[in-house]
Amino acid sequence: EEQAGQEYFDRVIAEDSRIEPRDWMPEGYRKTLVRQVSQHAHSEIIGMQPEANWITRAPSLKRKAILMAKVQDEAGHGLYLYSAAETLGTPRHVLNQQLLSGKAKYSSIFNYPARTWADMGAIGWLVDGAAIANQVPLCRASYGPYGRAMVRICKEESFHQRQGWEILFELSHGTPAQKQMAQDAVNRFYGPALQMFGPPDDDSPNSRQSMAWNIKRFSNDELRQRFVDMIVPQAEALGLTLPDPDLKWNEERGHYDFGELDWNEFKSVIAGKGPCNVQRMQRRRQAHENGAWVREAAAEYARKEAAAQQT
Ligand code: FAQ
């Protein structure tokens, strides 16, 4: 049976078709997906924090309503992705435990503070922009539930990116102080946003196998390059500068060259030593504990419903 399963799996991957939850799959494939999809879910949930920080201080009622909707979208993405991960056989409380114990990672970007209102613009434009560049190819991931979840998530991320761009556009066409605030936010988020794509290809242990399995469609560096090429003209349209003196068009390659990123900083953030790691985890743990009564009430309600149906 194992052999028949493997043959079926290999054929599906070779045909660039989809694996569904009940299909046989190699243990490594299952493990890789649980890792990537759950870490993606954790990122969405932890990613609510930097922006939630600004809901009470948004500069207008309209901005506040938009920001609240965006943060709620991230919660929805997280829950959606946890459901996709659960179809691989790992229950949600286990995934959650892996996050709270520090065993599972979440995106490095969310360990940076959101200091000013302009950061809401930079996060929307650069962080959601990087998320889209990374996630559009994931709509074609070979695992059905993950690919399908990505379709809707990408649509919502596109709206998020445009709202961020619009915040920055307005600030960069405002007073000199507002423009400076927008530039400062871009200066701080540019490098960390490029690091969202992961380590350089020659230092990315998972890429080769994930690409062979049609989970990842492009390498980390390919997507990073695509993102840089995309944001250079957008920065010009915003009237803002990207903080990289080595950024320049390379006629021969048909791409922008850009400077080396600070990979020591990246490693240190992933190792838990970024500016906000401790705060983010504390807040998550607290929210989990505060939600205990909701989980208990839901379980009790389900138990009563099930009992009522039996009588
Ligand atoms: N941060 O071998 P690779 C969002 C880890 S978007 C932390 O290259 P892989 C939307 C990696 O897990 C953000 N860790 O790994 C939003 C691995 O460690 P492990 C979430 C990182 O998986 C916007 C190790 O380094 N998006 O949330 C990072 O092939 C605004 C070696 O790396 C996704 O998760 C990093 N930046 O490629 C929400 C997208 N990079 O697991 C709120 C789906 C790498 O072996 C507000 N994920 N690591 O212990 C992916 O596409 C891939 O997992 C990559 C990494 C590309 C992130």
Coordinates of C-alpha atoms and ligand atoms in Angstrom, one line a residue:
E1 CA 0.0 0.0 0.0
E2 CA 2.9 2.3 0.9
Q3 CA 4.4 1.7 -2.5
A4 CA 1.1 2.4 -4.3
G5 CA 0.7 5.5 -2.3
Q6 CA 4.2 6.7 -3.2
E7 CA 3.5 6.0 -6.8
Y8 CA 0.3 8.0 -6.7
F9 CA 1.9 10.8 -4.9
D10 CA 4.8 11.0 -7.4
R11 CA 2.4 11.0 -10.3
V12 CA 0.3 13.8 -8.8
I13 CA 3.4 15.9 -8.2
A14 CA 4.8 15.2 -11.7
E15 CA 1.5 16.2 -13.2
D16 CA 1.6 19.4 -11.1
S17 CA -1.8 18.4 -9.7
R18 CA -3.0 18.5 -6.1
I19 CA -2.6 16.3 -3.0
E20 CA -5.7 16.3 -0.8
P21 CA -6.0 15.5 3.0
R22 CA -7.0 11.9 2.6
D23 CA -4.3 11.1 0.0
W24 CA -1.2 9.1 1.0
M25 CA 1.7 11.5 1.4
P26 CA 5.4 11.0 2.5
E27 CA 5.9 11.8 6.1
G28 CA 8.5 14.5 5.2
Y29 CA 5.9 16.3 3.0
R30 CA 3.4 16.2 5.8
K31 CA 5.9 17.6 8.3
T32 CA 7.1 20.3 6.0
L33 CA 3.6 21.5 5.4
V34 CA 2.6 21.5 9.0
R35 CA 5.8 23.5 9.7
Q36 CA 5.2 26.0 7.0
V37 CA 1.5 26.4 7.2
S38 CA 1.4 26.6 11.0
Q39 CA 4.3 29.1 11.1
H40 CA 2.4 31.1 8.5
A41 CA -0.7 31.0 10.8
H42 CA 1.3 32.0 13.8
S43 CA 2.7 35.0 11.8
E44 CA -0.8 36.2 11.0
I45 CA -1.8 36.0 14.6
I46 CA 1.4 37.6 16.1
G47 CA 1.3 40.1 13.2
M48 CA -1.9 41.6 14.6
Q49 CA 0.0 43.1 17.5
P50 CA 2.1 45.8 15.9
E51 CA -1.0 47.2 14.2
A52 CA -3.4 46.7 17.0
N53 CA -1.1 49.0 18.8
W54 CA -2.3 51.9 16.7
I55 CA -6.1 51.3 16.6
T56 CA -6.7 53.6 19.6
R57 CA -4.5 56.3 18.1
A58 CA -5.5 56.2 14.4
P59 CA -5.8 59.9 13.2
S60 CA -9.4 59.7 12.1
L61 CA -12.5 57.6 12.5
K62 CA -12.2 56.4 9.0
R63 CA -8.6 55.4 9.5
K64 CA -9.5 53.6 12.6
A65 CA -12.3 51.6 11.0
I66 CA -10.0 50.6 8.1
L67 CA -7.2 49.5 10.5
M68 CA -9.6 47.5 12.6
A69 CA -10.9 45.7 9.5
K70 CA -7.3 44.9 8.5
V71 CA -6.3 43.5 11.9
Q72 CA -9.5 41.4 11.9
D73 CA -8.6 40.1 8.4
E74 CA -5.2 38.9 9.8
A75 CA -7.1 37.0 12.6
G76 CA -9.2 35.4 9.9
H77 CA -6.1 34.4 7.9
G78 CA -4.6 32.9 11.0
L79 CA -7.7 30.8 11.7
Y80 CA -8.1 29.8 8.1
L81 CA -4.5 28.6 8.0
Y82 CA -4.7 26.7 11.3
S83 CA -7.7 24.8 9.7
A84 CA -5.5 24.0 6.7
A85 CA -2.8 22.8 9.0
E86 CA -5.2 20.7 11.0
T87 CA -6.2 18.7 7.8
L88 CA -2.6 17.3 8.0
G89 CA -3.4 15.7 11.3
T90 CA -1.9 18.0 13.9
P91 CA -4.6 19.4 16.2
R92 CA -4.7 23.2 16.8
H93 CA -3.9 23.0 20.5
V94 CA -0.7 21.2 19.7
L95 CA 0.2 23.9 17.1
N96 CA -0.6 26.6 19.6
Q97 CA 1.6 24.9 22.2
Q98 CA 4.4 24.8 19.7
L99 CA 4.1 28.6 19.3
L100 CA 3.8 29.3 23.0
S101 CA 6.8 27.1 23.9
G102 CA 9.0 28.8 21.3
K103 CA 9.4 25.6 19.2
A104 CA 7.6 27.0 16.2
K105 CA 8.7 30.2 14.5
Y106 CA 6.7 33.1 13.2
S107 CA 7.9 35.8 10.8
S108 CA 10.8 37.8 11.9
I109 CA 9.2 41.1 10.7
F110 CA 6.7 41.1 13.6
N111 CA 9.4 41.5 16.2
Y112 CA 9.9 45.1 15.2
P113 CA 8.0 47.9 16.9
A114 CA 5.4 50.1 15.2
R115 CA 6.6 53.5 16.5
T116 CA 4.5 56.0 14.5
W117 CA 1.4 56.3 12.5
A118 CA 3.6 56.2 9.4
D119 CA 4.6 52.7 10.4
M120 CA 1.0 51.6 9.5
G121 CA 1.7 52.8 6.0
A122 CA 5.1 51.1 5.8
I123 CA 3.7 47.8 7.2
G124 CA 0.9 47.9 4.7
W125 CA 3.0 48.8 1.7
L126 CA 6.2 46.8 2.4
V127 CA 5.2 44.0 4.8
D128 CA 1.9 43.2 3.1
G129 CA 3.6 43.8 -0.2
A130 CA 6.3 41.2 0.6
A131 CA 3.6 38.9 1.9
I132 CA 1.8 39.1 -1.5
A133 CA 5.0 38.5 -3.5
N134 CA 5.7 35.4 -1.4
Q135 CA 2.1 34.2 -1.3
V136 CA 0.8 34.6 -4.8
P137 CA 2.9 31.6 -6.0
L138 CA 1.7 29.6 -2.9
C139 CA -1.8 29.7 -4.4
R140 CA -0.4 27.0 -6.7
A141 CA 1.1 25.0 -3.8
S142 CA 0.6 21.2 -4.3
Y143 CA -1.3 20.8 -1.1
G144 CA -5.0 21.6 -1.9
P145 CA -6.2 23.2 1.4
Y146 CA -3.1 25.4 1.6
G147 CA -3.3 26.6 -2.0
R148 CA -7.0 27.3 -1.8
A149 CA -6.6 29.3 1.5
M150 CA -4.0 31.4 -0.2
V151 CA -6.3 32.6 -2.9
R152 CA -8.6 34.5 -0.6
I153 CA -5.8 35.6 1.7
C154 CA -3.9 37.2 -1.2
K155 CA -7.0 39.1 -2.3
E156 CA -7.3 40.6 1.2
E157 CA -3.5 41.3 1.4
S158 CA -3.8 43.3 -1.9
F159 CA -6.3 45.6 -0.2
H160 CA -4.0 45.9 2.8
Q161 CA -1.1 46.9 0.7
R162 CA -3.1 49.6 -1.1
Q163 CA -4.3 51.0 2.2
G164 CA -0.6 51.2 3.4
W165 CA 0.5 52.8 0.2
E166 CA -2.2 55.4 0.5
I167 CA -1.3 56.3 4.0
L168 CA 2.3 56.8 2.9
F169 CA 1.3 58.8 -0.1
E170 CA -0.8 61.2 2.0
L171 CA 2.0 61.6 4.5
S172 CA 4.7 62.1 1.9
H173 CA 2.5 64.9 0.3
G174 CA 1.8 66.5 3.6
T175 CA 3.9 68.8 5.8
P176 CA 7.7 68.3 5.9
A177 CA 7.4 66.7 9.3
Q178 CA 4.8 64.2 7.9
K179 CA 7.0 63.4 4.9
Q180 CA 10.0 62.9 7.2
M181 CA 7.9 60.5 9.4
A182 CA 7.0 58.5 6.3
Q183 CA 10.6 58.3 5.2
D184 CA 11.7 57.2 8.6
A185 CA 9.1 54.4 8.6
V186 CA 10.3 53.2 5.2
N187 CA 13.9 53.4 6.4
R188 CA 13.2 51.1 9.3
F189 CA 11.0 48.6 7.6
Y190 CA 12.8 48.2 4.2
G191 CA 15.5 45.8 5.3
P192 CA 13.4 43.6 7.7
A193 CA 10.7 43.4 4.9
L194 CA 13.3 42.0 2.5
Q195 CA 14.2 39.4 5.1
M196 CA 10.7 38.1 5.2
F197 CA 11.6 36.1 2.1
G198 CA 13.9 34.0 4.3
P199 CA 17.7 33.4 4.2
P200 CA 19.7 33.5 1.0
D201 CA 19.3 30.5 -1.2
D202 CA 22.6 29.0 -0.3
D203 CA 21.6 29.1 3.4
S204 CA 18.0 27.9 3.0
P205 CA 17.9 24.2 4.0
N206 CA 14.3 23.6 3.1
S207 CA 14.0 25.3 -0.3
R208 CA 15.2 22.5 -2.6
Q209 CA 12.9 19.8 -1.3
S210 CA 9.9 22.2 -0.9
M211 CA 10.4 23.2 -4.6
A212 CA 10.7 19.6 -5.7
W213 CA 7.3 19.0 -3.9
N214 CA 5.7 22.0 -5.6
I215 CA 5.1 23.7 -2.3
K216 CA 7.4 26.6 -3.0
R217 CA 7.5 27.6 -6.7
F218 CA 10.4 30.1 -6.5
S219 CA 13.4 30.4 -4.3
N220 CA 13.8 32.9 -1.5
D221 CA 16.2 35.1 -3.5
E222 CA 14.1 34.9 -6.7
L223 CA 11.1 36.3 -4.8
R224 CA 13.1 38.9 -3.0
Q225 CA 14.4 40.1 -6.3
R226 CA 10.9 40.2 -7.8
F227 CA 9.8 42.3 -4.8
V228 CA 12.7 44.8 -5.1
D229 CA 11.9 45.2 -8.8
M230 CA 8.3 45.9 -7.9
I231 CA 8.8 48.5 -5.1
V232 CA 11.5 50.7 -6.7
P233 CA 9.0 52.4 -9.1
Q234 CA 6.4 52.5 -6.3
A235 CA 8.8 54.3 -4.0
E236 CA 9.4 56.8 -6.8
A237 CA 5.7 57.4 -7.2
L238 CA 5.5 57.9 -3.4
G239 CA 8.3 60.4 -3.5
L240 CA 10.2 58.4 -0.9
T241 CA 13.7 56.9 -1.0
L242 CA 14.6 53.3 -0.3
P243 CA 17.5 53.2 2.2
D244 CA 20.0 51.3 0.1
P245 CA 22.9 53.1 -1.6
D246 CA 23.7 50.0 -3.7
L247 CA 20.2 49.9 -5.2
K248 CA 20.6 50.5 -9.0
W249 CA 19.2 49.2 -12.3
N250 CA 21.3 46.5 -13.9
E251 CA 20.7 46.6 -17.6
E252 CA 22.4 43.3 -18.2
R253 CA 20.4 41.4 -15.7
G254 CA 17.2 43.3 -16.3
H255 CA 16.8 43.6 -12.5
Y256 CA 17.7 46.0 -9.8
D257 CA 20.9 45.2 -7.9
F258 CA 20.7 45.8 -4.2
G259 CA 23.0 45.7 -1.2
E260 CA 23.6 42.8 1.2
L261 CA 21.1 42.6 4.0
D262 CA 22.1 42.2 7.7
W263 CA 21.9 38.5 8.1
N264 CA 23.3 38.5 11.6
E265 CA 20.4 40.7 12.6
F266 CA 18.0 38.2 10.9
K267 CA 19.5 35.3 12.8
S268 CA 19.4 37.1 16.1
V269 CA 15.7 38.1 15.6
I270 CA 14.8 34.5 14.7
A271 CA 16.7 33.3 17.8
G272 CA 14.3 35.4 19.9
K273 CA 16.6 38.4 20.4
G274 CA 14.8 41.0 18.3
P275 CA 13.5 44.2 19.8
C276 CA 10.0 42.9 20.5
N277 CA 10.2 39.1 20.7
V278 CA 9.6 38.9 24.4
Q279 CA 6.7 41.4 24.4
R280 CA 5.0 39.7 21.5
M281 CA 5.1 36.2 23.1
Q282 CA 4.0 37.6 26.5
R283 CA 1.0 39.3 24.9
R284 CA 0.1 36.1 23.0
R285 CA 0.4 33.9 26.1
Q286 CA -1.8 36.4 28.0
A287 CA -4.4 36.5 25.3
H288 CA -4.5 32.7 25.2
E289 CA -5.0 32.5 29.0
N290 CA -7.7 35.2 28.8
G291 CA -9.5 33.2 26.2
A292 CA -9.6 30.0 28.3
W293 CA -13.2 30.6 29.4
V294 CA -14.3 31.0 25.7
R295 CA -12.8 27.7 24.8
E296 CA -14.4 26.0 27.8
A297 CA -17.8 27.5 27.1
A298 CA -17.6 26.5 23.4
A299 CA -16.6 22.9 24.4
E300 CA -19.4 22.7 27.0
Y301 CA -22.0 24.0 24.4
A302 CA -20.8 21.4 21.9
R303 CA -21.1 18.7 24.6
K304 CA -24.7 19.7 25.4
E305 CA -25.7 19.9 21.8
A306 CA -24.3 16.4 21.2
A307 CA -26.1 15.1 24.3
A308 CA -29.4 16.7 23.2
Q309 CA -29.2 15.1 19.8
Q310 CA -28.9 11.7 21.4
T311 CA -32.1 11.9 23.4
Ligands
FAQ1 N1 11.1 34.8 9.9 O1 14.9 26.8 4.7 P1 14.2 28.2 4.8 C1 1.9 37.7 7.0 C2 13.1 30.1 9.0 S1 3.3 37.3 6.0 C3 11.2 33.7 10.7 O2 14.3 29.1 3.7 P2 11.4 27.8 4.2 C4 0.9 38.7 6.5 C5 12.3 28.9 8.4 O3 11.0 28.8 9.0 C6 4.5 36.4 7.0 N2 11.7 32.5 10.3 O4 12.6 27.9 5.2 C7 0.7 39.8 7.5 C8 13.3 27.8 8.7 O5 13.2 27.4 10.1 P3 12.4 26.0 10.5 C9 4.2 35.0 7.0 C10 12.1 32.4 9.0 O6 10.2 27.4 5.0 C11 1.1 41.1 7.1 C12 14.6 28.5 8.6 O7 14.4 29.9 8.8 N3 4.3 34.4 5.7 O8 1.9 37.2 8.1 C13 12.0 33.4 8.1 O9 11.7 26.9 3.0 C14 0.9 42.2 7.9 C15 15.3 28.2 7.2 O10 14.7 28.9 6.1 C16 4.7 33.1 5.6 O11 4.9 32.4 6.5 C17 11.5 34.6 8.6 N4 11.4 35.7 7.7 O12 11.2 29.2 3.6 C18 0.1 39.7 8.7 C19 4.7 32.6 4.1 N5 12.5 33.0 6.9 O13 11.0 26.2 10.1 C20 -0.1 40.8 9.6 C21 4.8 31.1 4.0 C22 12.9 31.7 7.1 O14 13.1 24.9 9.7 C23 0.3 42.0 9.2 N6 6.1 30.6 4.3 N7 12.7 31.4 8.4 O15 12.7 26.0 12.0 C24 7.1 30.5 3.4 O16 6.9 30.9 2.2 C25 8.4 30.0 3.8 O17 8.2 29.3 5.0 C26 9.5 31.0 4.0 C27 10.8 30.3 4.5 C28 9.9 31.7 2.6 C29 9.2 32.1 5.0

